[in-house]
PDB file of C-alpha atoms in Angstrom:
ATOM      1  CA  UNK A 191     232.033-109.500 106.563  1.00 54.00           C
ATOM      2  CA  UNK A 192     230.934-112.648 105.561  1.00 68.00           C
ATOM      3  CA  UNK A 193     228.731-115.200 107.648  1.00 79.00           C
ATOM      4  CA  UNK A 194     228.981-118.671 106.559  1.00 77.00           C
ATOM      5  CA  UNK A 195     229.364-122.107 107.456  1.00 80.00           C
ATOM      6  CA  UNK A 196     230.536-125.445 105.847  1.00 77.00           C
ATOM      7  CA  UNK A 197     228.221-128.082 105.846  1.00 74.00           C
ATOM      8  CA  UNK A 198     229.024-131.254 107.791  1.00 70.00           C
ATOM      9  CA  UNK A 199     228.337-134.009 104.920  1.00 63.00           C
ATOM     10  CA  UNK A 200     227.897-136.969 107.654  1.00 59.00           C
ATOM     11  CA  UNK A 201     225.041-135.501 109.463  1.00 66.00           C
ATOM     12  CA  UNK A 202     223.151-134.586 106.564  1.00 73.00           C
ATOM     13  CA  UNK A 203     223.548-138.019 104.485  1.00 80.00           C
ATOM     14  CA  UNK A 204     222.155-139.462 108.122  1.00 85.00           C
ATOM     15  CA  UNK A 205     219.119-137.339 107.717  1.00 87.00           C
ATOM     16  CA  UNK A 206     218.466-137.978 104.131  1.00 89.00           C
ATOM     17  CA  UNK A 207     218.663-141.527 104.537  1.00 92.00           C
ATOM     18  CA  UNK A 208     216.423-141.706 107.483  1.00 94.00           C
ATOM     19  CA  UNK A 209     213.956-139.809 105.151  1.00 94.00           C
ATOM     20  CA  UNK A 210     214.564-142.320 102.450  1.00 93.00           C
ATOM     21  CA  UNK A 211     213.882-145.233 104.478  1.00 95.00           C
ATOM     22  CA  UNK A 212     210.356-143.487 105.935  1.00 96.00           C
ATOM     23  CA  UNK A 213     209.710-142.845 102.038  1.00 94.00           C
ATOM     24  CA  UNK A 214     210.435-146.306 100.698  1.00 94.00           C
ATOM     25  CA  UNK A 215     206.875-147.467 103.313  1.00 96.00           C
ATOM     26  CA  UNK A 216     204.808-145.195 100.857  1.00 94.00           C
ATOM     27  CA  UNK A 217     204.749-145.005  97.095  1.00 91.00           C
ATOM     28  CA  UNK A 218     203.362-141.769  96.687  1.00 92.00           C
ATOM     29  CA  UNK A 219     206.062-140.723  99.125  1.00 93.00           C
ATOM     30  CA  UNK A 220     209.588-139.320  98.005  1.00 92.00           C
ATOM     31  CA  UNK A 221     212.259-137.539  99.124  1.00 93.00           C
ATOM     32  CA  UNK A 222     213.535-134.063  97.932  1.00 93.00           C
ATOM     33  CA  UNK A 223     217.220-132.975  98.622  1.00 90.00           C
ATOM     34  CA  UNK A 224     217.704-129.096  97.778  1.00 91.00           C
ATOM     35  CA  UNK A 225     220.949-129.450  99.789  1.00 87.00           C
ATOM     36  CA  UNK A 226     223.544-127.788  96.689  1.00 88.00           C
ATOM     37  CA  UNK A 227     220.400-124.948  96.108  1.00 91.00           C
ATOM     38  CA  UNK A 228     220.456-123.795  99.655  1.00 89.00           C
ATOM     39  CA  UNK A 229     224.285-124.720 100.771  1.00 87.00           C
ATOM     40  CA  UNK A 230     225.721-124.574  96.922  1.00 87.00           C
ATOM     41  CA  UNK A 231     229.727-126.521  97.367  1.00 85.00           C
ATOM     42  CA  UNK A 232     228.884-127.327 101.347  1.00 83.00           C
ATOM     43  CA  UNK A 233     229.030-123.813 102.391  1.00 84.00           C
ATOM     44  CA  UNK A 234     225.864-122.153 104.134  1.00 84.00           C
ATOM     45  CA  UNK A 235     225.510-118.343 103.689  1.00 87.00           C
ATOM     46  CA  UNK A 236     223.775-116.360 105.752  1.00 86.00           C
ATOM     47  CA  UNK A 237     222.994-114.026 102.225  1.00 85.00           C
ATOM     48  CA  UNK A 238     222.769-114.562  98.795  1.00 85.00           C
ATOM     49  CA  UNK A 239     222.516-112.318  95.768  1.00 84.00           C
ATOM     50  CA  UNK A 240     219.068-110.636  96.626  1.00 78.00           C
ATOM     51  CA  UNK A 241     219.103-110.666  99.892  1.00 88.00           C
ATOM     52  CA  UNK A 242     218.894-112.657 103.336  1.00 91.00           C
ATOM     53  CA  UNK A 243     218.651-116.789 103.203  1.00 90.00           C
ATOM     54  CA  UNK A 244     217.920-117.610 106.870  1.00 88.00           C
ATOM     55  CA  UNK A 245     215.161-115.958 108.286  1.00 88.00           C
ATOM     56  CA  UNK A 246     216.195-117.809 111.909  1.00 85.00           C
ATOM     57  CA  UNK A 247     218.720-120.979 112.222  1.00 79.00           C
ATOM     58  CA  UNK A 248     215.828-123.448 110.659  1.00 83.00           C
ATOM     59  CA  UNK A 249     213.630-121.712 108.371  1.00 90.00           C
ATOM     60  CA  UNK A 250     214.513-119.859 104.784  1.00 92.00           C
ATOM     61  CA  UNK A 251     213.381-116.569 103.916  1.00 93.00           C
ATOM     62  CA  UNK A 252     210.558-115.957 101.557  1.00 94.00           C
ATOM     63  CA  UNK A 253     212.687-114.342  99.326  1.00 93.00           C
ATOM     64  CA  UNK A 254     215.398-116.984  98.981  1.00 94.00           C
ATOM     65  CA  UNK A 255     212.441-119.851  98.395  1.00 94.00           C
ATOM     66  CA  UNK A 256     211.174-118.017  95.545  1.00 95.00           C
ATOM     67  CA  UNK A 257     214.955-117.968  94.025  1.00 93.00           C
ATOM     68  CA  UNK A 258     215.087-121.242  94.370  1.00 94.00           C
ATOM     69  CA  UNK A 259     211.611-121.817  92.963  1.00 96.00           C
ATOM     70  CA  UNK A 260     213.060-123.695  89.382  1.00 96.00           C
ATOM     71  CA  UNK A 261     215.371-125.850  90.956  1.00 95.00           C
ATOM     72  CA  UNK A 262     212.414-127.127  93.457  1.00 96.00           C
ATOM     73  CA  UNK A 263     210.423-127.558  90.656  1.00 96.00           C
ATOM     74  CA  UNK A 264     212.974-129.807  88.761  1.00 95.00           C
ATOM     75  CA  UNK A 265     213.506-131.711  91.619  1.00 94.00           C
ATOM     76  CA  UNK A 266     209.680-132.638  91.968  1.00 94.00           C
ATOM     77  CA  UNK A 267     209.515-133.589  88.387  1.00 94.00           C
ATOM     78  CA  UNK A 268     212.511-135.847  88.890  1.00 92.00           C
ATOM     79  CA  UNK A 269     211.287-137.396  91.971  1.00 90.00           C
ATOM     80  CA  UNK A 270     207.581-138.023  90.724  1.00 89.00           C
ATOM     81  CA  UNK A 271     209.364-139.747  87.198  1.00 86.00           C
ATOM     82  CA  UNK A 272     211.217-141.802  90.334  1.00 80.00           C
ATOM     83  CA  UNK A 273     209.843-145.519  91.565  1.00 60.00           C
TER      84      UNK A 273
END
């Protein structure tokens, strides 16, 4: 079966602008949103192609960071070309 769950857009646009806010006090300070790498189209899956993406109902596995790894990168180098 498959364990998933759609992502609440309201909640998570709060969050990201509560972060922007704290960021705009620092300039060395921004704000990275990975939401479409780890919830790609809203929807939250407890696996993805290699393997497991929540190791608990906060933290990502290991495994799923690493596949990930390129798209973090891009967003850093977009965010440090930023302000």
């Amino acid at each position: 079966g498959h364990c998933e769950s759609k992502v609440e857009p309201p909640s998570g646009q709060a969050i990201l602008g509560t972060l922007n806010q704290a960021a705009e006090l620092y300039a060395n300070v921004r704000v990275i949103d990975l939401s479409d790498s780890v919830c790609p189209d809203r929807l939250c899956s407890a696996r993805f192609q290699a393997g497991i993406r929540f190791r608990d109902g906060k933290h990502l596995t290991a495994s799923f960071v690493q596949s990930i790894a390129q798209a973090f990168e891009r967003a850093v180098n977009v965010a440090r070309d930023q302000k």
